[in-house]
Short mmCIF file of C-alpha atoms and ligand atoms in Angstrom, two decimals:
data_model
loop_
_atom_site.label_atom_id
_atom_site.label_comp_id
_atom_site.label_asym_id
_atom_site.label_seq_id
_atom_site.Cartn_x
_atom_site.Cartn_y
_atom_site.Cartn_z
CA UNK K 1 15.25 -20.23 30.04
CA UNK K 2 18.34 -20.77 27.83
CA UNK K 3 21.56 -21.57 29.09
CA UNK K 4 23.25 -20.19 32.88
CA UNK K 5 25.78 -19.59 30.39
CA UNK K 6 24.60 -17.15 27.82
CA UNK K 7 22.58 -15.28 30.40
CA UNK K 8 21.21 -11.77 27.99
CA UNK K 9 19.39 -9.00 29.85
CA UNK K 10 18.46 -6.89 27.68
CA UNK K 11 17.71 -2.98 29.41
CA UNK K 12 15.20 -0.77 27.85
CA UNK K 13 16.01 2.79 29.41
CA UNK K 14 19.61 4.29 29.48
CA UNK K 15 18.65 7.23 31.72
CA UNK K 16 20.29 7.60 35.35
CA UNK K 17 18.87 4.54 36.56
CA UNK K 18 19.35 2.54 34.01
CA UNK K 19 23.02 3.04 33.76
CA UNK K 20 23.23 2.63 37.73
CA UNK K 21 21.88 -0.90 37.30
CA UNK K 22 24.15 -1.38 34.15
CA UNK K 23 27.74 -0.25 36.06
CA UNK K 24 26.10 -2.57 38.50
CA UNK K 25 25.49 -5.34 36.38
CA UNK K 26 28.79 -5.56 34.83
CA UNK K 27 30.93 -4.77 38.41
CA UNK K 28 29.58 -8.27 39.70
CA UNK K 29 29.68 -10.29 36.16
CA UNK K 30 25.78 -10.86 35.73
CA UNK K 31 25.44 -11.71 32.38
CA UNK K 32 27.13 -12.60 29.47
CA UNK K 33 25.57 -10.43 26.70
CA UNK K 34 23.59 -7.21 27.73
CA UNK K 35 21.73 -4.84 24.99
CA UNK K 36 20.80 -1.37 25.87
CA UNK K 37 17.56 -0.11 24.26
CA UNK K 38 16.04 3.32 24.22
CA UNK K 39 13.68 6.20 22.04
CA UNK K 40 17.00 8.19 21.93
CA UNK K 41 19.41 5.94 20.25
CA UNK K 42 22.44 8.28 19.68
CA UNK K 43 22.90 8.14 23.47
CA UNK K 44 22.31 4.66 24.32
CA UNK K 45 25.10 3.75 21.59
CA UNK K 46 26.63 6.52 23.71
CA UNK K 47 26.17 3.84 27.27
CA UNK K 48 26.79 0.96 24.61
CA UNK K 49 30.70 2.17 23.31
CA UNK K 50 31.82 3.91 27.65
CA UNK K 51 30.72 1.03 29.40
CA UNK K 52 32.12 -1.33 27.12
CA UNK K 53 35.22 -0.08 27.76
CA UNK K 54 35.56 -0.97 31.58
CA UNK K 55 34.97 -5.14 30.26
CA UNK K 56 38.91 -5.44 30.53
CA UNK K 57 38.56 -4.53 34.19
CA UNK K 58 35.37 -5.94 35.05
CA UNK K 59 35.40 -9.75 36.85
CA UNK K 60 34.14 -11.51 33.53
CA UNK K 61 34.02 -11.02 29.72
CA UNK K 62 29.61 -9.13 28.84
CA UNK K 63 28.91 -8.38 25.81
CA UNK K 64 27.08 -4.57 25.69
CA UNK K 65 25.96 -3.21 22.89
CA UNK K 66 22.73 -0.88 21.73
CA UNK K 67 20.60 -2.97 19.72
CA UNK K 68 16.50 -3.26 19.20
CA UNK K 69 13.83 -5.17 20.72
CA UNK K 70 14.02 -7.62 18.31
CA UNK K 71 17.08 -8.44 20.52
CA UNK K 72 14.37 -9.53 23.45
CA UNK K 73 13.78 -12.85 21.29
CA UNK K 74 15.78 -15.26 22.76
CA UNK K 75 16.38 -13.11 27.03
CA UNK K 76 15.79 -14.27 29.47
CA UNK K 77 15.23 -11.24 31.43
CA UNK K 78 14.47 -7.53 29.99
CA UNK K 79 14.26 -4.77 33.26
CA UNK K 80 12.52 -1.60 32.35
CA UNK K 81 13.52 1.10 33.98
CA UNK K 82 12.35 3.52 30.85
CA UNK K 83 10.20 6.57 31.75
CA UNK K 84 9.85 9.50 32.63
CA UNK K 85 12.51 10.43 36.20
CA UNK K 86 10.01 12.09 38.60
CA UNK K 87 10.18 15.81 39.58
CA UNK K 88 11.31 18.41 42.85
CA UNK K 89 7.63 17.62 45.05
CA UNK K 90 5.49 16.08 42.37
CA UNK K 91 4.51 12.46 43.90
CA UNK K 92 5.30 9.11 42.08
CA UNK K 93 1.66 9.18 41.08
CA UNK K 94 1.12 11.86 39.00
CA UNK K 95 3.81 10.40 36.91
CA UNK K 96 1.28 8.10 35.66
CA UNK K 97 -0.46 9.20 32.53
CA UNK K 98 2.93 10.19 31.01
CA UNK K 99 4.16 6.76 31.82
CA UNK K 100 1.47 4.65 31.03
CA UNK K 101 1.80 4.55 26.55
CA UNK K 102 5.32 4.78 27.27
CA UNK K 103 4.99 1.35 28.89
CA UNK K 104 1.97 -0.14 26.56
CA UNK K 105 4.50 1.06 23.13
CA UNK K 106 7.43 -0.93 25.09
CA UNK K 107 5.48 -4.23 25.98
CA UNK K 108 4.05 -4.31 23.17
CA UNK K 109 7.52 -4.08 21.48
CA UNK K 110 9.94 -6.69 23.37
CA UNK K 111 5.94 -9.17 22.84
CA UNK K 112 5.91 -8.69 19.27
CA UNK K 113 9.91 -10.26 18.98
CA UNK K 114 8.88 -13.55 20.47
CA UNK K 115 9.97 -13.23 24.14
CA UNK K 116 9.82 -15.07 26.99
CA UNK K 117 11.55 -14.56 29.34
CA UNK K 118 10.69 -12.47 32.72
CA UNK K 119 10.04 -8.75 32.98
CA UNK K 120 12.05 -7.52 35.63
CA UNK K 121 9.73 -3.44 35.86
CA UNK K 122 11.28 -0.15 37.82
CA UNK K 123 9.62 2.68 36.22
CA UNK K 124 7.55 4.60 38.41
CA UNK K 125 5.25 4.63 39.59
CA UNK K 126 6.37 0.92 39.47
CA UNK K 127 3.70 -1.22 40.64
CA UNK K 128 0.61 0.04 38.55
CA UNK K 129 3.20 0.17 35.57
CA UNK K 130 4.51 -3.09 36.47
CA UNK K 131 0.42 -4.70 36.19
CA UNK K 132 0.97 -2.60 32.73
CA UNK K 133 2.93 -4.71 31.75
CA UNK K 134 1.37 -7.53 33.06
CA UNK K 135 -1.41 -6.60 30.95
CA UNK K 136 0.10 -5.94 28.13
CA UNK K 137 2.73 -8.66 27.86
CA UNK K 138 0.07 -11.33 27.71
CA UNK K 139 2.99 -12.89 29.98
CA UNK K 140 2.27 -15.68 33.13
CA UNK K 141 2.26 -13.32 36.26
CA UNK K 142 4.87 -15.19 37.91
CA UNK K 143 7.80 -13.54 35.80
CA UNK K 144 6.45 -10.52 35.06
CA UNK K 145 7.33 -8.55 38.38
CA UNK K 146 8.41 -4.81 40.19
CA UNK K 147 11.70 -3.52 41.77
CA UNK K 148 8.42 -2.78 44.76
CA UNK K 149 9.52 -2.65 47.81
CA UNK K 150 13.27 -3.71 47.08
CA UNK K 151 14.93 -0.39 48.03
CA UNK K 152 12.34 0.96 50.63
CA UNK K 153 13.90 -2.32 52.32
CA UNK K 154 17.10 -1.70 51.82
CA UNK K 155 17.29 2.10 53.16
CA UNK K 156 15.87 0.52 56.01
CA UNK K 157 17.62 -2.16 56.64
CA UNK K 158 19.94 0.60 55.99
CA UNK K 159 18.32 2.33 58.83
CA UNK K 160 18.17 -0.13 61.26
CA UNK K 161 21.70 -1.80 61.02
CA UNK K 162 23.47 2.42 61.67
CA UNK K 163 20.37 2.82 64.86
CA UNK K 164 21.10 -0.69 65.78
CA UNK K 165 24.78 -0.87 64.82
CA UNK K 166 25.08 -3.66 62.86
CA UNK K 167 25.58 -4.86 59.23
CA UNK K 168 22.49 -4.91 57.57
CA UNK K 169 22.68 -7.59 56.44
CA UNK K 170 22.48 -8.94 60.17
CA UNK K 171 18.27 -6.46 59.52
CA UNK K 172 15.39 -8.35 58.52
CA UNK K 173 13.06 -6.10 57.89
CA UNK K 174 10.07 -5.53 55.38
CA UNK K 175 8.33 -2.15 53.91
CA UNK K 176 6.05 -3.30 52.14
CA UNK K 177 2.90 -1.71 49.93
CA UNK K 178 2.69 0.84 47.90
CA UNK K 179 6.54 2.28 46.59
CA UNK K 180 5.27 5.68 47.46
CA UNK K 181 3.83 7.70 50.82
CA UNK K 182 1.83 4.69 51.48
CA UNK K 183 4.13 2.65 51.58
CA UNK K 184 5.26 0.77 55.40
CA UNK K 185 6.49 -0.87 57.45
CA UNK K 186 5.54 -4.19 59.99
CA UNK K 187 6.96 -3.67 63.34
CA UNK K 188 6.09 -7.14 65.03
CA UNK K 189 7.35 -9.08 61.67
CA UNK K 190 10.94 -7.17 61.43
CA UNK K 191 14.23 -8.80 63.35
CA UNK K 192 17.40 -7.91 64.52
CA UNK K 193 19.07 -10.95 63.29
CA UNK K 194 16.51 -14.26 65.60
CA UNK K 195 15.01 -10.93 67.92
CA UNK K 196 12.31 -8.65 66.78
CA UNK K 197 13.16 -5.33 66.88
CA UNK K 198 10.26 -4.39 69.19
CA UNK K 199 12.44 -7.10 71.69
CA UNK K 200 15.01 -4.70 71.07
CA UNK K 201 14.40 -1.57 72.25
CA UNK K 202 12.57 -3.08 75.39
CA UNK K 203 15.08 -4.37 77.25
CA UNK K 204 17.51 -1.12 75.94
CA UNK K 205 16.45 1.77 77.55
CA UNK K 206 19.11 3.81 75.06
CA UNK K 207 16.37 2.25 72.53
CA UNK K 208 13.21 4.53 71.91
CA UNK K 209 9.80 3.04 70.32
CA UNK K 210 9.62 6.65 69.30
CA UNK K 211 12.26 6.48 67.27
CA UNK K 212 10.96 3.35 64.71
CA UNK K 213 8.40 6.04 63.49
CA UNK K 214 11.04 8.79 62.70
CA UNK K 215 13.43 5.97 60.68
CA UNK K 216 10.22 5.16 58.52
CA UNK K 217 9.16 8.70 57.77
CA UNK K 218 12.82 9.13 56.60
CA UNK K 219 12.65 5.97 54.76
CA UNK K 220 9.38 6.87 53.02
CA UNK K 221 10.69 10.19 52.90
CA UNK K 222 14.38 9.28 50.87
CA UNK K 223 13.24 9.59 47.00
CA UNK K 224 12.44 13.21 47.89
CA UNK K 225 15.35 14.31 50.42
CA UNK K 226 17.50 13.18 47.73
CA UNK K 227 15.57 14.30 44.83
CA UNK K 228 15.39 18.00 45.97
CA UNK K 229 19.43 18.01 46.25
CA UNK K 230 20.30 15.99 43.03
CA UNK K 231 17.36 15.49 41.28
CA UNK K 232 17.09 11.72 40.45
CA UNK K 233 17.96 8.42 42.70
CA UNK K 234 19.16 5.88 40.89
CA UNK K 235 22.65 4.11 42.74
CA UNK K 236 20.66 2.45 45.34
CA UNK K 237 17.87 0.96 42.72
CA UNK K 238 20.28 -0.32 40.22
CA UNK K 239 22.18 -2.06 42.82
CA UNK K 240 18.84 -2.97 43.84
CA UNK K 241 17.83 -4.23 40.77
CA UNK K 242 21.14 -6.04 40.37
CA UNK K 243 20.22 -8.05 43.65
CA UNK K 244 17.51 -8.93 41.81
CA UNK K 245 19.38 -10.03 38.88
CA UNK K 246 21.08 -12.31 40.96
CA UNK K 247 18.82 -13.73 42.24
CA UNK K 248 17.13 -14.23 39.16
CA UNK K 249 20.06 -15.46 37.31
CA UNK K 250 21.86 -17.75 40.54
CA UNK K 251 18.28 -19.63 40.82
CA UNK K 252 18.57 -19.15 44.63
CA UNK K 253 14.92 -19.03 45.90
CA UNK K 254 15.98 -15.65 47.04
CA UNK K 255 13.46 -13.76 49.41
CA UNK K 256 12.98 -10.32 48.35
CA UNK K 257 10.83 -7.46 48.46
CA UNK K 258 8.94 -6.49 45.11
CA UNK K 259 5.82 -5.56 42.80
CA UNK K 260 4.64 -8.95 43.25
CA UNK K 261 0.63 -10.23 41.60
CA UNK K 262 -1.93 -11.25 44.08
CA UNK K 263 -4.42 -13.07 42.40
CA UNK K 264 -5.76 -14.74 45.56
CA UNK K 265 -6.55 -12.56 47.99
CA UNK K 266 -4.23 -10.94 50.72
CA UNK K 267 -5.60 -9.01 53.48
CA UNK K 268 -9.17 -9.37 51.25
CA UNK K 269 -6.76 -7.40 48.62
CA UNK K 270 -6.50 -9.45 45.00
CA UNK K 271 -5.48 -8.39 40.69
CA UNK K 272 -2.99 -5.44 41.63
CA UNK K 273 0.91 -5.58 42.64
CA UNK K 274 1.99 -5.06 45.00
CA UNK K 275 4.85 -4.47 47.49
CA UNK K 276 5.79 -8.14 49.21
CA UNK K 277 8.51 -10.49 50.15
CA UNK K 278 8.52 -12.68 47.82
CA UNK K 279 11.08 -16.14 47.41
CA UNK K 280 12.21 -15.70 43.46
CA UNK K 281 14.30 -18.48 41.33
CA UNK K 282 15.32 -18.21 37.42
CA UNK K 283 11.74 -19.02 36.97
CA UNK K 284 10.30 -15.74 37.95
CA UNK K 285 8.50 -15.65 41.32
CA UNK K 286 8.27 -18.91 42.64
CA UNK K 287 6.20 -17.98 45.92
CA UNK K 288 4.94 -14.59 47.71
CA UNK K 289 5.03 -14.83 51.09
CA UNK K 290 2.81 -12.97 53.24
CA UNK K 291 2.35 -13.37 57.04
CA UNK K 292 -0.57 -12.66 59.74
CA UNK K 293 -0.28 -9.21 60.57
CA UNK K 294 -1.87 -6.93 63.29
CA UNK K 295 -5.18 -4.74 63.03
CA UNK K 296 -3.11 -2.07 62.59
CA UNK K 297 -0.92 -2.91 59.49
CA UNK K 298 -3.55 -4.79 58.44
CA UNK K 299 -6.00 -0.97 57.79
CA UNK K 300 -2.40 0.63 56.52
CA UNK K 301 -2.30 -2.46 53.85
CA UNK K 302 -5.87 -2.41 52.77
CA UNK K 303 -5.30 1.07 52.74
CA UNK K 304 -2.20 1.51 50.21
CA UNK K 305 -4.14 -0.52 47.98
CA UNK K 306 -6.81 1.30 47.92
CA UNK K 307 -4.62 3.76 46.25
CA UNK K 308 -3.17 1.35 43.89
CA UNK K 309 -6.24 0.10 42.53
CA UNK K 310 -7.95 3.44 42.54
CA UNK K 311 -5.02 4.38 40.11
CA UNK K 312 -5.52 1.42 38.00
CA UNK K 313 -8.78 2.09 37.02
CA UNK K 314 -8.37 4.64 36.22
CA UNK K 315 -5.73 4.39 33.22
CA UNK K 316 -8.93 1.89 31.64
CA UNK K 317 -7.25 -1.61 30.68
P1 NAD E 401 15.57 9.40 32.70
O1 NAD E 401 14.52 11.00 32.55
O2 NAD E 401 16.89 9.37 32.94
O3 NAD E 401 16.19 8.18 32.10
C1 NAD E 401 14.95 7.66 31.15
C2 NAD E 401 15.24 6.75 29.51
O4 NAD E 401 13.60 7.20 29.20
C3 NAD E 401 15.74 8.33 29.22
O5 NAD E 401 16.95 7.73 28.97
C4 NAD E 401 14.49 8.06 28.16
O6 NAD E 401 14.82 8.81 26.86
C5 NAD E 401 14.24 6.80 28.01
N1 NAD E 401 12.55 6.47 27.64
C6 NAD E 401 11.17 7.52 27.21
N2 NAD E 401 10.44 7.62 26.68
C7 NAD E 401 11.28 5.98 26.25
C8 NAD E 401 10.31 5.01 25.78
N3 NAD E 401 8.89 5.28 24.99
N4 NAD E 401 11.27 4.09 25.00
C9 NAD E 401 12.53 3.81 25.17
N5 NAD E 401 13.15 4.47 26.39
C10 NAD E 401 12.10 5.60 26.91
O7 NAD E 401 15.29 9.01 34.47
P2 NAD E 401 15.86 8.12 36.01
O8 NAD E 401 16.18 8.70 36.46
O9 NAD E 401 16.55 6.90 34.78
O10 NAD E 401 13.95 7.31 36.37
C11 NAD E 401 13.86 5.97 35.22
C12 NAD E 401 12.60 5.56 36.21
O11 NAD E 401 12.64 5.04 36.87
C13 NAD E 401 11.53 6.68 36.04
O12 NAD E 401 10.14 7.04 35.66
C14 NAD E 401 12.54 6.73 37.80
O13 NAD E 401 10.63 7.60 38.25
C15 NAD E 401 11.61 5.60 38.10
N6 NAD E 401 13.19 4.84 39.37
C16 NAD E 401 12.37 3.71 39.85
C17 NAD E 401 12.55 3.60 41.38
C18 NAD E 401 12.52 2.68 42.14
O14 NAD E 401 12.79 2.02 42.80
N7 NAD E 401 11.79 1.65 41.40
C19 NAD E 401 13.67 4.27 41.96
C20 NAD E 401 14.46 5.14 40.67
C21 NAD E 401 13.57 6.05 40.08
#
């Protein structure tokens, strides 16, 4: 990892998600150098021009340009947002075959440069694509991870903050499992400040346990609802990726739910990427947070893992 004052990010995929991330990076002053790569080179050039015109109004200088895979050589972080966006009604897993070939191609090109930093994947289906990136890159698992359920957990915290009328920063709740239809919320591990959500509900007659199911469904189906109306989702994921970038560069050991490689079995599940809270710092994943789950949550986790496992097997890696 290079010095903190030369933070270099390469972004592969300058579509809605990639550029929302890039815009957040600039606004938050999270890197000194940002390289944009896209199969559509003209698009990358145009985006670099447009974004760099905002530099005088950004909190710190950032050098932004359209580049190529050689620029990955000395990058600290490569963020992959290339791919084909989810169509209305299409599940994330439907995207699998289309996006796998793209991911293999991209990661091989990154590694040919001599890259030795961290790869962060957002392309869907993100858990499976991150697995592809891990296998193809040959990098240690702690330096390859995916956005996983970071966006879903942000959606959950936002929904709970509105329901309980408390700042989202004081809501400690996680969506775990696949970033997709089988994701779930281990409610016994969700807190408002210091207090379990389940206790808050049982002590206050104005709240109802049934609302937790409604909130879960709202969170799980949020992407479908947004895509139905505006064809894509990107601001939320852009900010999630920027948050993860800050955590990496600040070496902050923050806990973020991301897609991590389970080397040791958790609930009997291993050798796959899946959304779990993890401690993240400048070297990548420092530790995956495992925790006790009730029987129902364990079953949901195993079910979610089985879906991912099936997809991974179908790739024939
Ligand atoms: P988009 O179509 O706007 O952008 C994709 C970009 O990738 C395009 O600019 C395209 O030219 C580029 N691209 C395609 N093949 C490439 C290749 N081989 N090399 C380099 N660039 C290539 O799509 P989007 O809305 O930005 O979505 C991008 C990805 O992010 C999709 O897979 C989408 O499902 C995913 N996504 C993930 C989350 C999440 O929470 N992880 C949320 C939203 C979207």
